[in-house]
XYZ file of C-alpha atoms in Angstrom:
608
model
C 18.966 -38.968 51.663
C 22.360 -40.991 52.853
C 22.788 -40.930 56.419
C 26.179 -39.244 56.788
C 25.850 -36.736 59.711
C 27.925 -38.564 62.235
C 30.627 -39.047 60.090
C 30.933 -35.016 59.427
C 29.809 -34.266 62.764
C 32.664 -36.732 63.715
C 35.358 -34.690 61.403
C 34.010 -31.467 63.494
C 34.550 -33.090 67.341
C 38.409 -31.593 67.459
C 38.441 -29.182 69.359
C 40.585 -26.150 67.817
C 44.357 -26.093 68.808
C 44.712 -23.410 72.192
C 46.588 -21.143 69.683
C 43.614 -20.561 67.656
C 41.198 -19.422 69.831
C 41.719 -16.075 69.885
C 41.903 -15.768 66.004
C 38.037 -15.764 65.001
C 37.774 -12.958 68.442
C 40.397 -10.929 66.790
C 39.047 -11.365 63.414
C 35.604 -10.280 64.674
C 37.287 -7.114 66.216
C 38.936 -5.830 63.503
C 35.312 -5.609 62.163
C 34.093 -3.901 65.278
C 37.167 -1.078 64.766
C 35.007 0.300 61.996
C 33.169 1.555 64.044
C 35.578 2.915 66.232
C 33.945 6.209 66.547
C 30.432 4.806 67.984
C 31.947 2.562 69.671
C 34.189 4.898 71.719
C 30.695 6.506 72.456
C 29.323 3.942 73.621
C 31.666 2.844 75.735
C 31.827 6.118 77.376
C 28.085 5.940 77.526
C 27.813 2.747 79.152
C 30.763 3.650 81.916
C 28.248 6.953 82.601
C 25.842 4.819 82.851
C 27.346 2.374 85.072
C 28.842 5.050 86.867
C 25.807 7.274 88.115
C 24.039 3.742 89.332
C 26.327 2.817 91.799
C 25.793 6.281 94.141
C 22.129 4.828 94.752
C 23.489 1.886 97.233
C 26.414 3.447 98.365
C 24.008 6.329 99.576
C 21.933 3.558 102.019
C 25.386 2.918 103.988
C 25.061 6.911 104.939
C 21.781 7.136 105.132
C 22.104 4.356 107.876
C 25.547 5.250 109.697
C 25.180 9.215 109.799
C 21.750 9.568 110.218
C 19.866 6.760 111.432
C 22.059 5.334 114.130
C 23.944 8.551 114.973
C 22.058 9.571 118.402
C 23.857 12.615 118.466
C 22.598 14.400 115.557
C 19.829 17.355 116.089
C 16.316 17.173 114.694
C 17.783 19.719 112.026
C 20.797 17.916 111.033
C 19.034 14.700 110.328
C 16.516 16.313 108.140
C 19.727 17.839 106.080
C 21.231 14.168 106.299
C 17.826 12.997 104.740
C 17.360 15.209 102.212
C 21.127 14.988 101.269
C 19.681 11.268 100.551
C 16.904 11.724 98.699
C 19.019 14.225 96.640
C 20.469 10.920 95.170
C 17.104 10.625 93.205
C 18.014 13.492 91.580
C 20.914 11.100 89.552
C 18.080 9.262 88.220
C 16.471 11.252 85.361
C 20.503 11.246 84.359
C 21.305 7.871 84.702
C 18.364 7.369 82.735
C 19.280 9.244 79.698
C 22.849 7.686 79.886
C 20.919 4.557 79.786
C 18.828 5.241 76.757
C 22.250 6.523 75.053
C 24.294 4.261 75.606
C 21.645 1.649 74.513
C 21.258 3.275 71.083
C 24.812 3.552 70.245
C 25.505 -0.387 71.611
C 22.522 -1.077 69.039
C 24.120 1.272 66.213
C 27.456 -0.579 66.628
C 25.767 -4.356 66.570
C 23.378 -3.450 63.335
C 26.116 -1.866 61.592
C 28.926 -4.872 62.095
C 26.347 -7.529 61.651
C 25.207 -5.482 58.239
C 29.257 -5.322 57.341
C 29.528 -9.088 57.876
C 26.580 -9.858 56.011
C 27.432 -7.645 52.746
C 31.201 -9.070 53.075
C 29.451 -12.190 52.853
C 27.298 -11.189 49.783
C 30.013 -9.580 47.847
C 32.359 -13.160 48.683
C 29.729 -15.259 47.464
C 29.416 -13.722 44.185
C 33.163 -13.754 43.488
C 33.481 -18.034 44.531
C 33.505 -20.382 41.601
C 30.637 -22.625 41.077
C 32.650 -25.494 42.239
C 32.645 -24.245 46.117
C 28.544 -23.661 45.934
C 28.593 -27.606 44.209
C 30.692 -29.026 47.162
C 29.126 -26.767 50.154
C 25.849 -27.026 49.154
C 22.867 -24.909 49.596
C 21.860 -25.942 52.820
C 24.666 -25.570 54.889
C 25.486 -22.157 52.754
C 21.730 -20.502 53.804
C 22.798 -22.206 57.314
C 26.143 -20.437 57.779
C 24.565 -16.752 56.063
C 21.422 -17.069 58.576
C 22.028 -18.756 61.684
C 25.312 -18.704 62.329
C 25.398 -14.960 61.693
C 22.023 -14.657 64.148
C 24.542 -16.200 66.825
C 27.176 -13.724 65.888
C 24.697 -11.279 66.716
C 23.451 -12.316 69.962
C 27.268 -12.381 71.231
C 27.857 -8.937 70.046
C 24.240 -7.788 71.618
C 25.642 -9.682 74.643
C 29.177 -8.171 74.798
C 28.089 -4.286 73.520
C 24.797 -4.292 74.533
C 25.045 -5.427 78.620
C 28.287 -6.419 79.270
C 30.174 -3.189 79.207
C 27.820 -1.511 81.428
C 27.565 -4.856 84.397
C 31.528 -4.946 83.610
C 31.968 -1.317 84.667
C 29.260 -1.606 86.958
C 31.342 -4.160 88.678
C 34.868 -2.876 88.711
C 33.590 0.396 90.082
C 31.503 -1.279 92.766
C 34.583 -3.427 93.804
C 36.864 -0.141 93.558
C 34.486 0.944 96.497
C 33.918 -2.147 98.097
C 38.208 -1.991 98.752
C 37.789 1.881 99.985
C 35.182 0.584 102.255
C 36.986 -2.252 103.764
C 40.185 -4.015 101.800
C 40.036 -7.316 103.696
C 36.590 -8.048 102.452
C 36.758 -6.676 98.956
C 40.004 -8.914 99.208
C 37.738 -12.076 100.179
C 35.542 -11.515 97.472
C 37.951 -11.014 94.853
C 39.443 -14.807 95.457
C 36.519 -15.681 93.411
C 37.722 -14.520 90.240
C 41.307 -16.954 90.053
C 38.638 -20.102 90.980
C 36.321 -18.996 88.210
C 38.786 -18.477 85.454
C 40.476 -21.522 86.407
C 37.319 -23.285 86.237
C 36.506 -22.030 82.682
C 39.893 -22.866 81.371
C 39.410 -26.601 82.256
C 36.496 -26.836 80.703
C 37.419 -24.782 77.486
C 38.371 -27.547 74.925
C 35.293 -29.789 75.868
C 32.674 -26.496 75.389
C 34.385 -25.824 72.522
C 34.367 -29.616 71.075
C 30.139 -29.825 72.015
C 29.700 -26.393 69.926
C 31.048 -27.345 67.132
C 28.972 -30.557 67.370
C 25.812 -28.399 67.613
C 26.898 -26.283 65.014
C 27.444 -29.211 62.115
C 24.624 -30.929 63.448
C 22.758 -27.779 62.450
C 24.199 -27.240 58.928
C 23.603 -30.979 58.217
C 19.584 -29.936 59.051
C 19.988 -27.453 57.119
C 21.190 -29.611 54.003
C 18.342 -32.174 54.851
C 15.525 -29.612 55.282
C 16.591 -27.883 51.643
C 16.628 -31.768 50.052
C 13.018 -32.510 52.180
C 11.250 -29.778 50.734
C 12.901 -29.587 47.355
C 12.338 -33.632 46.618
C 8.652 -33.191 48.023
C 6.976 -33.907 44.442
C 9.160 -36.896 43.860
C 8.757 -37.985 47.709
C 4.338 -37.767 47.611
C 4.970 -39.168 44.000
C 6.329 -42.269 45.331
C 3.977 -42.056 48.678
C 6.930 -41.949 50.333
C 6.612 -39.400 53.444
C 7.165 -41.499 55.867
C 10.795 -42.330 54.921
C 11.654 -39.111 54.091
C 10.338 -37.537 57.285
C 12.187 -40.444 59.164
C 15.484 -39.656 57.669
C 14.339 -35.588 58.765
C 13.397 -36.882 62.052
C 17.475 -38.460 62.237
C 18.901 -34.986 61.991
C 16.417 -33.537 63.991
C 17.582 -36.127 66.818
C 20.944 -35.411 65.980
C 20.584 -32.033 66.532
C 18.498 -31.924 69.779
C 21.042 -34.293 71.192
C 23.759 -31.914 70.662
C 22.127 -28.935 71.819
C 21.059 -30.542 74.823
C 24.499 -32.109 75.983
C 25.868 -28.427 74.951
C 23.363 -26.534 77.061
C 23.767 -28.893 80.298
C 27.308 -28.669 79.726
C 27.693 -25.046 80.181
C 25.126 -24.757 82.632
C 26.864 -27.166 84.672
C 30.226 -25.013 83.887
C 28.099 -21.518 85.070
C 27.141 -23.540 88.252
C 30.059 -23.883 89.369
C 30.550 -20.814 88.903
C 28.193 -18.724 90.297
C 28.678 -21.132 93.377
C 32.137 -19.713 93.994
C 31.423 -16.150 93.866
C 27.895 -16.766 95.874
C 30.310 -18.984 98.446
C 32.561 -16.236 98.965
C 29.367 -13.729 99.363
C 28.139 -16.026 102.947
C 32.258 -15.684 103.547
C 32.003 -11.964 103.514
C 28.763 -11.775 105.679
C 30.093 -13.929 107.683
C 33.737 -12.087 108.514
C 31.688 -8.732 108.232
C 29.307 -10.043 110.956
C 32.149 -10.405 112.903
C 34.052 -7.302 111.922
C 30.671 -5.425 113.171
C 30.653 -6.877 116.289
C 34.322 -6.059 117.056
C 33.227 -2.501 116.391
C 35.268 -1.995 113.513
C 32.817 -2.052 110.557
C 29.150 0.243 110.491
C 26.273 -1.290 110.070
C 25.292 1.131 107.066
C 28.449 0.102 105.763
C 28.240 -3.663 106.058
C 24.470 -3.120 104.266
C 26.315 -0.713 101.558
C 29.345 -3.569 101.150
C 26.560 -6.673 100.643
C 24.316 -4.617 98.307
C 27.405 -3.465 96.148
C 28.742 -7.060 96.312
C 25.842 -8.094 94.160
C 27.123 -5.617 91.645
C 30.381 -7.131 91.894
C 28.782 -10.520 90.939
C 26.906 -9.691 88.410
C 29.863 -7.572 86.765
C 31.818 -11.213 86.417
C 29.118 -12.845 85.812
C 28.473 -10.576 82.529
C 31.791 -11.943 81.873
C 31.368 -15.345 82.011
C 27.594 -14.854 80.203
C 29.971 -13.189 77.440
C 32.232 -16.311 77.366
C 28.892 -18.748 76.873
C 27.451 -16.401 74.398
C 31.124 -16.243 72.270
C 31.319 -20.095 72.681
C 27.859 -20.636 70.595
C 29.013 -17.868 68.678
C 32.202 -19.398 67.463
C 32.376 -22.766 65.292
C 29.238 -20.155 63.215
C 31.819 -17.291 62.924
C 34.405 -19.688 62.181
C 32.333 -21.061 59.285
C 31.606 -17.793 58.157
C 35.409 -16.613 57.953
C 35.650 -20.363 55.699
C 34.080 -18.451 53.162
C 35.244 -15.195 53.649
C 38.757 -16.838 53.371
C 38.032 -19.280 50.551
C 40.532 -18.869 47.546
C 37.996 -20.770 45.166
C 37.811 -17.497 43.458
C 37.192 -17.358 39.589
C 39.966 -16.211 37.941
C 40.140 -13.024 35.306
C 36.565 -11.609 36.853
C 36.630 -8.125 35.441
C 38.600 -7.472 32.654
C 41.548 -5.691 31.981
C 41.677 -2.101 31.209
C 41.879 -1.112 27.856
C 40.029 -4.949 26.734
C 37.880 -5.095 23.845
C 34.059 -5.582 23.239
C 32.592 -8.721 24.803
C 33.012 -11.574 22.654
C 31.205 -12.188 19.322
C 31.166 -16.184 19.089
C 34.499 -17.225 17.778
C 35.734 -20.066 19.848
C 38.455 -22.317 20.268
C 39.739 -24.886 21.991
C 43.215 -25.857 22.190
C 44.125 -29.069 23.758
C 42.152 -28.582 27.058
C 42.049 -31.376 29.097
C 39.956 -31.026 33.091
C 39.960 -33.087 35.724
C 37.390 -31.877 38.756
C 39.338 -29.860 41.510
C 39.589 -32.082 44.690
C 39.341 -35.625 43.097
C 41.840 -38.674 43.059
C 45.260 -37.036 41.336
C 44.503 -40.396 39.265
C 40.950 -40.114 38.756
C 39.863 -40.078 35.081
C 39.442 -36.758 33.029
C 35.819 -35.098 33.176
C 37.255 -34.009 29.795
C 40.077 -35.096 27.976
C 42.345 -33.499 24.497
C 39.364 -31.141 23.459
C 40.744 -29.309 20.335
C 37.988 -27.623 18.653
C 37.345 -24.757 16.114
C 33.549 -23.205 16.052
C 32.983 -20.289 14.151
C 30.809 -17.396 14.851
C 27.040 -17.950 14.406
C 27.761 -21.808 14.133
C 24.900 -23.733 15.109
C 26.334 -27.116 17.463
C 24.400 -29.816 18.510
C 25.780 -31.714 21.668
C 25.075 -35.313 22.057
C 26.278 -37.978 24.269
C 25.250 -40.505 27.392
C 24.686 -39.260 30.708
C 28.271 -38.267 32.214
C 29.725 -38.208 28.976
C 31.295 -34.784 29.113
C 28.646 -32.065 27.909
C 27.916 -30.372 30.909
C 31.600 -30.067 31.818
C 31.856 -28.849 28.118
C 29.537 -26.315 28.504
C 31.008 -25.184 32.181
C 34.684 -24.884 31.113
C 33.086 -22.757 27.637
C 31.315 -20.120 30.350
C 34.477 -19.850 32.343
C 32.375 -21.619 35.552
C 35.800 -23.794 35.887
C 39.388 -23.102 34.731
C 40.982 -26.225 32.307
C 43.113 -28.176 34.082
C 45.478 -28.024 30.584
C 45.096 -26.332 27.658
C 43.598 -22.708 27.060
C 39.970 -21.526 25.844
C 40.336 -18.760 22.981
C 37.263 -16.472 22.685
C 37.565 -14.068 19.062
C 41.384 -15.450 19.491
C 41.631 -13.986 23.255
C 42.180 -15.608 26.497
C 39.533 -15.274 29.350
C 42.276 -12.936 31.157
C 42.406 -10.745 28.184
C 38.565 -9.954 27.826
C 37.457 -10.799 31.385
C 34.925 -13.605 32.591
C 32.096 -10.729 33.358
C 32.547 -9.855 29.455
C 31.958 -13.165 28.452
C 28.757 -14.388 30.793
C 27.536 -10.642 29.435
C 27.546 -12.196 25.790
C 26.098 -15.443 27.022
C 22.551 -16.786 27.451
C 21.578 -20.130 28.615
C 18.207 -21.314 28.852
C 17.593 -25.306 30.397
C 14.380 -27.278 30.672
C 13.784 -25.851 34.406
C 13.558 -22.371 33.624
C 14.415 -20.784 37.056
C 12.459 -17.438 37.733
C 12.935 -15.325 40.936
C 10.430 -14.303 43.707
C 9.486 -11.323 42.227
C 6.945 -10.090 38.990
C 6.613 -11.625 35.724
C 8.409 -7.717 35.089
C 11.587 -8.065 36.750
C 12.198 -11.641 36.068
C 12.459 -10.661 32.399
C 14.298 -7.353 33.157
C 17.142 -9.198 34.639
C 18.191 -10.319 31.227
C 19.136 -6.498 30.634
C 18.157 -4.934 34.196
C 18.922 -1.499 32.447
C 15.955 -2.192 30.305
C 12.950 -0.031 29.502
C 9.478 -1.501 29.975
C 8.465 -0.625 26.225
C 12.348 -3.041 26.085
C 11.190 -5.550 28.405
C 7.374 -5.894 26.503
C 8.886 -6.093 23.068
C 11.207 -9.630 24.216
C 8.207 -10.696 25.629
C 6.288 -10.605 22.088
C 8.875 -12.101 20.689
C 8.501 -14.513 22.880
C 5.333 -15.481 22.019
C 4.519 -14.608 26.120
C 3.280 -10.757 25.579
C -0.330 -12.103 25.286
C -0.629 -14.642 27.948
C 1.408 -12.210 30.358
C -1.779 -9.456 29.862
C -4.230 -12.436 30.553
C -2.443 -12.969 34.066
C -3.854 -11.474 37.170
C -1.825 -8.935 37.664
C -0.642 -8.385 33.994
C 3.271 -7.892 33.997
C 3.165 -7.029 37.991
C 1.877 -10.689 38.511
C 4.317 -12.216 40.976
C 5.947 -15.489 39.978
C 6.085 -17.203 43.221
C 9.500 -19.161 44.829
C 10.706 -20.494 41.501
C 7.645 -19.572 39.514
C 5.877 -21.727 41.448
C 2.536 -19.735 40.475
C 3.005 -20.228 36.528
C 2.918 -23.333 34.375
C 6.344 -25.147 32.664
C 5.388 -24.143 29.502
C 4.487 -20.293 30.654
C 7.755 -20.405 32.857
C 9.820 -21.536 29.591
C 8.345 -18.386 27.895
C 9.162 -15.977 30.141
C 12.810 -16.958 30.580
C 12.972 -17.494 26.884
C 11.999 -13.273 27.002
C 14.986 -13.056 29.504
C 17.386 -14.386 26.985
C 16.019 -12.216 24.021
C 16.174 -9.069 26.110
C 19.819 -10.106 26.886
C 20.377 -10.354 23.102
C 23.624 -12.134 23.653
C 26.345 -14.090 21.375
C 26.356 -17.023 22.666
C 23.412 -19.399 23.172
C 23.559 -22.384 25.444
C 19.895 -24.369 25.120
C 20.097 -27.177 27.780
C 17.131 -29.249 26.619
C 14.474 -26.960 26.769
C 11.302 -27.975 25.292
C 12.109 -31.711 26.872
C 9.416 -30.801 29.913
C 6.841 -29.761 27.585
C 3.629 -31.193 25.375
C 4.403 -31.521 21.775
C 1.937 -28.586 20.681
C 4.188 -26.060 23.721
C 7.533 -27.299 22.192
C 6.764 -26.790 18.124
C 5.392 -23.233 19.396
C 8.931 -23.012 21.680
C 11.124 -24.423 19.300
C 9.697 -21.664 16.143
C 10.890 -19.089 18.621
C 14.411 -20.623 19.667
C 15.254 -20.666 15.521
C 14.562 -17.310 15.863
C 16.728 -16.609 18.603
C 19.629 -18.332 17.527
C 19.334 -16.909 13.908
C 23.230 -15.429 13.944
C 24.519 -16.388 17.141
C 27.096 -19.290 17.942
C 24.498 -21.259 19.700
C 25.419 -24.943 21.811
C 22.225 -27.489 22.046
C 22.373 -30.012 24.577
C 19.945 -33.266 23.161
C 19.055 -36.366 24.012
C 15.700 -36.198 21.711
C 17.562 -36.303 18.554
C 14.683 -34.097 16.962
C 15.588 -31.046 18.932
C 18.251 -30.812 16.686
C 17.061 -29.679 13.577
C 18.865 -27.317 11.812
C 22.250 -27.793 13.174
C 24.899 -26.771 11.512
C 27.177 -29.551 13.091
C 27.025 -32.040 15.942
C 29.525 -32.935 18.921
C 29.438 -36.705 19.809
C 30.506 -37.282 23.602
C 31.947 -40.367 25.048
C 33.910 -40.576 28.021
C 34.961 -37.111 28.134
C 35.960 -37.321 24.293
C 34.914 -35.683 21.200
C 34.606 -39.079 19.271
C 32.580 -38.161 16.547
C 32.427 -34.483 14.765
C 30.320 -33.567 11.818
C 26.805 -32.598 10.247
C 24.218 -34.884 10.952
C 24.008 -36.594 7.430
C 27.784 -37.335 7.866
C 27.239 -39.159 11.288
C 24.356 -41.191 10.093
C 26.446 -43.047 7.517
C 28.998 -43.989 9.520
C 28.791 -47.662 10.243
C 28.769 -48.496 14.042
C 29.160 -45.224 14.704
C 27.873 -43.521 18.045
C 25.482 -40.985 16.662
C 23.865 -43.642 13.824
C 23.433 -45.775 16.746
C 21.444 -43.327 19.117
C 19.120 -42.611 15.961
C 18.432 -45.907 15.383
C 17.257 -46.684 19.275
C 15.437 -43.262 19.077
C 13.792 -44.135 16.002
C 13.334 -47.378 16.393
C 15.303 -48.226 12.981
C 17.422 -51.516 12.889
C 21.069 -51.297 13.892
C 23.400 -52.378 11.780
C-alpha cells in the first residue's frame, strides 16, 4: 500500500476561492426547494413553536412588577394577577403540539432531501464510464456515498431540525427585549458585528482543516477497502503487521486532522460565545444601574436577563449551523464532483426506431486508444486495430501481460470510446443501436466469478431478472449446478455471502456460468475461467462453455494455451498490436513467430 496521503491531502489544503463558497449552499438549496411545500410548513411550525415559548418568561417580569411588588393591589386583584399567570400554562399543551409538528415536518424535509441526494447519486453512478470508477476508486467512492452524505445530513438536521426554531426563538425574544428597554437590547446586539467578524477571519483556515479531514478520510477509506480485500494475500505472506502499520498511518493521519479541526473551531466558538456572554455581565451591569435610578422594574430586569439567554442561544444556533455546514462542505462538495462529472458513456440508450440488439457481426476499422488522462505522448493502449469477425466466430486472444487484450475487450463492450477509428456492430455504430443494446447481447464470465449478497436464486436471475424460476432452474442444469444447488442448505434460497464468500471457486464458477446461459446472449467474453480451478472442475467447466458458445461470436482470453481448443481463429497481442492473426495450425508454423513461441515455453518443446 504506497504511502501517498500527504501528497493528496496536500493537493486538498487550498482553501476554496471566497467566490465559491456559497455555490455548494446554493446547490444544496435548490434540492431543499423540492420540498417547498413541507418546508413552508415547517417553517411556520417552528416560528409557532418558537413563538408560544417566549410568553412563559416574559410572564415572570409581570408576575413580579404588577403583582408581587405592587403594595397597592387588593387581596382580590392579586389573586386575578396570579391566576392571569398561571393562565400562561395553559400555552403549554399548544406549544407542545407545535413542537411535535414542527419536529415531524423538519424530519420529513431532511429524510426526503437526503433520500433525493442519495438516488441522484445512484442514478449518476450508473450512467459514469468505467474509467471514473478505475481512477476514483472504490474506497473513496463508498466514502463520498456514506459519510460524506451522513455529514450532509447532520447539517440539514442541524439547520431544519433546531435552528429555525432557536433562530426565531431569538429574533422574537430580542424584538421584546428592544420594547422592554432599547438601550439594553442595543448593548446586546453589539455582539452580533464582533461575532460575524470573528467568523469571517477565521473562514479560509476552517475551511482549509475540513477539507484536510475530509481527504484524510477518503484516503482511509481507500486503505480500509485494500486492508480487507488483500487479507488472504497479507496472512499468506504473514504479513499483518505491515499491513496494519501502513492502516495505522492513515488512521494517524486522520485523527490528526480531526483533532486540529475540532480545536480549531472550538477555539473559533470560544470566542464567540465569550462576546455575547461579555455583553450579557454588560447588560446586568447597566440594568443594575438603570434599576437603581428607578427607571427599569425589577420584574422587568428578571424578564430582560431570562429572554437574553434566548437571544444567545438564537445566534448561537447560528454559528452551531456555520460549524455543522463547515464539516458538511468539502463531503457535499465531493458529492456534487460526481454529480457534475461529464465521464458519461456515450450513446446509453438507443435511438428510437433502432434495431434488435446485435447478433455478433463485428468490425473494427482503424481504431486506435490511448487511456483518457495520460501523457498526450504516451504510447497507444491500442494501436491500428482493423479487424473483421463474423457472427458465431470462435476467437482466441493471446498475448503478454499489458499487451492490449483487456483494452480490446473494453473498447468491444463500449466500457471506453476509441480514441480514432469507429467499432461497427451488424455494420452499425454504437450510437445507432445504443450501448444498453449491446451489454444486453453480451455475457462475460472471468476466473473470479463475482456473485452478489443475496441467494444462489437471484444471483442467477440477474442474468435475465425477468426470469421465471422453472427459467432460472433450467440454466442452472445446464450448468451442470442444478444438482449441487439442491444439496446446499438452503437449496436455491441459500445465500451466497459478500462475494460468494460461502461457496467454493469451482461452485461459484457454476453458478455464474447459469447467469450467462439464462442471459442467452450473442456475444461471449470468457476471461480465463477455468484458470482457478482443479483439472477434474475445469474438463467438467470447459464441456459446458463449448456448449455455451455453440453459435455465438465468442472472445477467449488465454494464457494456458489449452483453453483454447476449438477456436476458430486466434488474436496475437503485442504492444497494443494485432501482430499475428490466424487458426492455430497457421501460427504454429510460422518460424519465430509469437504464438509458436508461447507453445513451445508452455509445452516445453524446443524453440527454434
Amino acid at each position: 500500500m504506497p504511502s501517498t496521503d500527504a501528497d493528496a491531502a496536500a493537493a486538498h489544503d487550498t482553501p476554496p476561492p471566497s467566490g465559491a463558497e456559497s455555490v455548494p449552499l446554493r446547490r444544496l438549496g435548490q434540492l431543499i426547494r423540492f420540498e417547498s411545500g413541507l418546508l413552508r410548513r415547517a417553517v411556520f411550525l417552528q416560528a409557532m413553536q418558537a413563538l408560544s415559548y417566549i410568553p412563559f418568561y416574559a410572564g415572570v417580569g409581570i408576575l413580579i412588577d404588577k403583582i408581587l411588588r405592587n403594595e397597592a393591589l387588593s387581596h382580590e386583584e392579586r389573586i386575578k394577577w396570579v391566576v392571569y399567570a398561571l393562565a400562561n400554562l395553559l400555552l403549554w399543551p399548544v406549544h407542545a403540539w407545535f413542537t411535535v409538528r414542527a419536529f415531524t415536518r423538519s424530519q420529513e424535509i431532511v429524510r426526503a432531501v437526503t433520500a433525493r441526494l442519495r438516488r441522484m447519486l445512484v442514478d449518476k453512478l450508473q450512467s459514469l464510464s468505467l474509467g471514473f470508477f478505475t481512477r476514483r476508486g472504490a474506497g473513496a467512492l463508498s466514502n463520498q456515498v456514506t459519510v460524506d452524505l451522513n455529514k450532509v445530513e447532520t447539517f440539514l438536521n442541524t439547520v431544519v431540525g433546531s435552528f429555525i426554531v432557536s433562530f426565531t426563538i431569538g429574533v422574537g425574544a430580542l424584538a421584546y427585549l428592544f420594547w422592554l428597554n432599547p438601550l439594553l437590547a442595543g448593548i446586546t446586539s453589539l455582539a452580533v458585528p464582533v461575532q460575524v467578524l470573528i467568523v469571517r477571519h477565521m473562514r479560509e483556515r476552517v475551511a482549509r482543516l475540513n477539507q484536510r479531514v475530509q481527504q484524510s478520510g477518503e484516503n482511509f477509506s481507500e486503505r480500509v477497502v485494500e486492508f480487507i480485500g488483500g487479507m488472504r494475500a497479507t496472512k499468506s505472506l504473514g504479513n499483518e503487521d505491515i499491513a496494519a502499520a501502513q492502516l495505522a498511518g492513515s488512521i494517524e493521519r486522520m485523527r490528526a486532522a480531526g483533532l486540529e479541526a475540532s480545536v480549531t473551531m472550538r477555539w473559533v466558538m470560544m470566542v464567540i460565545q465569550f462576546a455575547g456572554e461579555y455583553l450579557g455581565v454588560v447588560v446586568w451591569c447597566v440594568g443594575g444601574v438603570l434599576f437603581l435610578q428607578g427607571r427599569l422594574e425589577l420584574g422587568a430586569l428578571v424578564a430582560f436577563s431570562a429572554l437574553l439567554g434566548f437571544v444567545r442561544a438564537g445566534f448561537n444556533a447560528y454559528f452551531g449551523a456555520y460549524d455543522a455546514w463547515m464539516q458538511a462542505r468539502p463531503g457535499f462538495v465531493s458529492v456534487l464532483s460526481i454529480l457534475d462529472s461529464q465521464e458519461i458513456e456515450g450513446f446509453r440508450n438507443a435511438p428510437r426506431g433502432a434495431e434488435a440488439r446485435p447478433r455478433g457481426e463485428l468490425e473494427m476499422r482503424s481504431v486506435s486508444f490511448r487511456y483518457p488522462g495520460g501523457e498526450p505522448d504516451a504510447r497507444w493502449a491500442l494501436e491500428d486495430m482493423r479487424l473483421s469477425i463474423p457472427r458465431g466466430q470462435r476467437v482466441g486472444l493471446v498475448g503478454e501481460t499489458g499487451a492490449g487484450k483487456s483494452t480490446f475487450l473494453d473498447l468491444l463492450m463500449g466500457f471506453y470510446p476509441p480514441t480514432r477509428g469507429e467499432i461497427l456492430y451488424d455494420g452499425r455504430r454504437l450510437d445507432e443501436i445504443g450501448l444498453l443494446n449491446l451489454r444486453r447481447s453480451v455475457a462475460i464470465m472471468g476466473q473470479d466469478a463475482f456473485l452478489w449478497n443475496t441467494t444462489v436464486r437471484e444471483n442467477i436471475r440477474f442474468g435475465r431478472p425477468t426470469a421465471s424460476d422453472a427459467e432460472v432452474e433450467e440454466a442452472a442444469r445446464r450448468a451442470q449446478a442444478h444438482d449441487f444447488i439442491l444439496r446446499l442448505d438452503q437449496g436455491y434460497q441459500t445465500p451466497c455471502g459478500e462475494r460468494g464468500g460461502r461457496l467454493s471457486g469451482g461452485q461459484r464458477q457454476r453458478i455464474a456460468l447459469a447467469r450467462v446461459f439464462l442471459r442467452d446472449p450473442a456475444i461471449v467474453v470468457l476471461d480465463e475461467p477455468t484458470s482457478a480451478l482443479d483439472v477434474e472442475t475445469e474438463a467438467r467447466l470447459q464441456a459446458d462453455l463449448d456448449a455455451l458458445c455453440r453459435g455465438r461470436t465468442t472472445f477467449i482470453v488465454a494464457h494456458r494455451l489449452s483453453t483454447l481448443r476449438g477456436v476458430d481463429r486466434v488474436l496475437v497481442f503485442h504492444q497494443g498490436r494485432v501482430v499475428e492473426d490466424g487458426k492455430v495450425a497457421d501460427l504454429l508454423k510460422i518460424p519465430g513467430g509469437h504464438y509458436a513461441r508461447l507453445h513451445a515455453l508452455q509445452f516445453g518443446e524446443v524453440v527454434v
